[in-house]
PDB file of C-alpha atoms in Angstrom:
ATOM      1  CA  UNK A 261     -30.331 -43.469  36.462  1.00  0.00           C
ATOM      2  CA  UNK A 262     -33.669 -42.019  36.216  1.00  0.00           C
ATOM      3  CA  UNK A 263     -36.868 -43.188  38.243  1.00  0.00           C
ATOM      4  CA  UNK A 264     -38.962 -44.067  34.578  1.00  0.00           C
ATOM      5  CA  UNK A 265     -35.304 -45.715  33.552  1.00  0.00           C
ATOM      6  CA  UNK A 266     -35.179 -47.873  37.122  1.00  0.00           C
ATOM      7  CA  UNK A 267     -38.611 -48.644  36.816  1.00  0.00           C
ATOM      8  CA  UNK A 268     -38.551 -50.205  33.119  1.00  0.00           C
ATOM      9  CA  UNK A 269     -35.004 -52.122  34.375  1.00  0.00           C
ATOM     10  CA  UNK A 270     -37.624 -53.280  37.444  1.00  0.00           C
ATOM     11  CA  UNK A 271     -40.791 -54.150  35.289  1.00  0.00           C
ATOM     12  CA  UNK A 272     -38.083 -56.344  32.774  1.00  0.00           C
ATOM     13  CA  UNK A 273     -36.675 -58.299  35.722  1.00  0.00           C
ATOM     14  CA  UNK A 274     -39.901 -58.822  37.118  1.00  0.00           C
ATOM     15  CA  UNK A 275     -41.267 -60.202  33.506  1.00  0.00           C
ATOM     16  CA  UNK A 276     -38.363 -62.511  33.243  1.00  0.00           C
ATOM     17  CA  UNK A 277     -38.457 -63.770  36.797  1.00  0.00           C
ATOM     18  CA  UNK A 278     -41.609 -64.687  36.354  1.00  0.00           C
ATOM     19  CA  UNK A 279     -41.817 -66.304  33.196  1.00  0.00           C
ATOM     20  CA  UNK A 280     -39.240 -68.587  34.963  1.00  0.00           C
ATOM     21  CA  UNK A 281     -41.445 -69.116  38.089  1.00  0.00           C
ATOM     22  CA  UNK A 282     -44.656 -70.359  35.351  1.00  0.00           C
ATOM     23  CA  UNK A 283     -42.327 -72.455  33.447  1.00  0.00           C
ATOM     24  CA  UNK A 284     -40.812 -74.354  36.524  1.00  0.00           C
ATOM     25  CA  UNK A 285     -44.212 -74.067  38.787  1.00  0.00           C
ATOM     26  CA  UNK A 286     -46.914 -74.914  37.713  1.00  0.00           C
ATOM     27  CA  UNK A 287     -48.797 -74.013  40.679  1.00  0.00           C
ATOM     28  CA  UNK A 288     -47.534 -70.594  40.890  1.00  0.00           C
ATOM     29  CA  UNK A 289     -48.156 -70.021  37.846  1.00  0.00           C
ATOM     30  CA  UNK A 290     -51.717 -71.294  38.435  1.00  0.00           C
ATOM     31  CA  UNK A 291     -52.222 -68.811  41.636  1.00  0.00           C
ATOM     32  CA  UNK A 292     -50.761 -65.803  39.091  1.00  0.00           C
ATOM     33  CA  UNK A 293     -53.687 -66.444  36.650  1.00  0.00           C
ATOM     34  CA  UNK A 294     -55.955 -67.094  39.311  1.00  0.00           C
ATOM     35  CA  UNK A 295     -55.071 -63.882  41.263  1.00  0.00           C
ATOM     36  CA  UNK A 296     -54.919 -61.685  38.263  1.00  0.00           C
ATOM     37  CA  UNK A 297     -54.513 -57.799  38.877  1.00  0.00           C
ATOM     38  CA  UNK A 298     -57.766 -56.386  39.259  1.00  0.00           C
ATOM     39  CA  UNK A 299     -59.875 -55.138  36.066  1.00  0.00           C
ATOM     40  CA  UNK A 300     -59.346 -51.686  35.528  1.00  0.00           C
ATOM     41  CA  UNK A 301     -56.404 -50.556  37.701  1.00  0.00           C
ATOM     42  CA  UNK A 302     -52.749 -49.750  36.793  1.00  0.00           C
ATOM     43  CA  UNK A 303     -50.748 -49.685  40.149  1.00  0.00           C
ATOM     44  CA  UNK A 304     -47.406 -47.574  39.575  1.00  0.00           C
ATOM     45  CA  UNK A 305     -43.950 -48.034  41.670  1.00  0.00           C
ATOM     46  CA  UNK A 306     -42.972 -44.738  43.398  1.00  0.00           C
ATOM     47  CA  UNK A 307     -40.359 -44.055  46.018  1.00  0.00           C
ATOM     48  CA  UNK A 308     -42.865 -45.310  49.085  1.00  0.00           C
ATOM     49  CA  UNK A 309     -43.494 -48.761  46.811  1.00  0.00           C
ATOM     50  CA  UNK A 310     -46.481 -50.101  45.101  1.00  0.00           C
ATOM     51  CA  UNK A 311     -49.605 -47.923  47.316  1.00  0.00           C
ATOM     52  CA  UNK A 312     -52.912 -48.297  46.690  1.00  0.00           C
ATOM     53  CA  UNK A 313     -56.344 -49.737  49.007  1.00  0.00           C
ATOM     54  CA  UNK A 314     -55.473 -53.208  50.469  1.00  0.00           C
ATOM     55  CA  UNK A 315     -58.399 -55.462  48.741  1.00  0.00           C
ATOM     56  CA  UNK A 316     -55.932 -53.946  45.430  1.00  0.00           C
ATOM     57  CA  UNK A 317     -52.922 -55.378  46.553  1.00  0.00           C
ATOM     58  CA  UNK A 318     -52.854 -59.066  46.718  1.00  0.00           C
ATOM     59  CA  UNK A 319     -52.066 -59.616  43.284  1.00  0.00           C
ATOM     60  CA  UNK A 320     -49.100 -57.545  44.227  1.00  0.00           C
ATOM     61  CA  UNK A 321     -48.179 -59.319  47.031  1.00  0.00           C
ATOM     62  CA  UNK A 322     -47.858 -62.465  45.007  1.00  0.00           C
ATOM     63  CA  UNK A 323     -45.840 -61.602  42.596  1.00  0.00           C
ATOM     64  CA  UNK A 324     -43.631 -59.440  45.031  1.00  0.00           C
ATOM     65  CA  UNK A 325     -43.604 -62.177  47.239  1.00  0.00           C
ATOM     66  CA  UNK A 326     -42.487 -64.608  44.245  1.00  0.00           C
ATOM     67  CA  UNK A 327     -39.878 -62.113  42.850  1.00  0.00           C
ATOM     68  CA  UNK A 328     -38.027 -61.892  46.444  1.00  0.00           C
ATOM     69  CA  UNK A 329     -38.032 -66.107  46.690  1.00  0.00           C
ATOM     70  CA  UNK A 330     -36.390 -65.762  43.349  1.00  0.00           C
ATOM     71  CA  UNK A 331     -34.235 -62.975  43.986  1.00  0.00           C
ATOM     72  CA  UNK A 332     -33.079 -65.285  47.628  1.00  0.00           C
ATOM     73  CA  UNK A 333     -32.918 -67.963  45.357  1.00  0.00           C
ATOM     74  CA  UNK A 334     -30.075 -66.226  42.957  1.00  0.00           C
ATOM     75  CA  UNK A 335     -28.197 -64.158  46.251  1.00  0.00           C
ATOM     76  CA  UNK A 336     -27.519 -68.197  47.913  1.00  0.00           C
ATOM     77  CA  UNK A 337     -30.367 -67.496  50.390  1.00  0.00           C
ATOM     78  CA  UNK A 338     -29.860 -64.164  51.512  1.00  0.00           C
ATOM     79  CA  UNK A 339     -32.903 -63.010  53.582  1.00  0.00           C
ATOM     80  CA  UNK A 340     -34.946 -61.149  51.175  1.00  0.00           C
ATOM     81  CA  UNK A 341     -38.143 -59.774  51.861  1.00  0.00           C
ATOM     82  CA  UNK A 342     -41.390 -57.266  51.929  1.00  0.00           C
ATOM     83  CA  UNK A 343     -42.209 -54.616  53.440  1.00  0.00           C
ATOM     84  CA  UNK A 344     -45.241 -53.576  54.381  1.00  0.00           C
ATOM     85  CA  UNK A 345     -46.190 -49.967  55.195  1.00  0.00           C
ATOM     86  CA  UNK A 346     -49.554 -48.300  56.417  1.00  0.00           C
ATOM     87  CA  UNK A 347     -48.955 -47.503  60.361  1.00  0.00           C
ATOM     88  CA  UNK A 348     -48.973 -43.831  59.227  1.00  0.00           C
ATOM     89  CA  UNK A 349     -51.659 -43.817  57.159  1.00  0.00           C
ATOM     90  CA  UNK A 350     -55.653 -43.613  56.533  1.00  0.00           C
ATOM     91  CA  UNK A 351     -56.996 -46.572  57.242  1.00  0.00           C
ATOM     92  CA  UNK A 352     -57.194 -47.823  53.315  1.00  0.00           C
ATOM     93  CA  UNK A 353     -54.137 -46.502  52.522  1.00  0.00           C
ATOM     94  CA  UNK A 354     -51.585 -49.305  52.233  1.00  0.00           C
ATOM     95  CA  UNK A 355     -48.155 -50.483  50.540  1.00  0.00           C
ATOM     96  CA  UNK A 356     -45.878 -52.846  49.829  1.00  0.00           C
TER      97      UNK A 356
END
């Protein structure tokens, strides 16, 4: 599959997973509303994940953490996590 097809599949999976979480966990749904993505900022997923300034990634960390927890549960409790990248980049350049 091409990168755009993979990105579209990921977005569909993430949207469905977040909908499932929102229905079953009202507190998390509330957190999603309170920690909305920044206005006017569109994060793109590439070969290095979501990359931007750290102060713009809070909502993405929350959503990707929830997605990792759902995936772990679907895999019978397998270890699933997020990789934070920043060590080799300029100070404000971070990624998930």
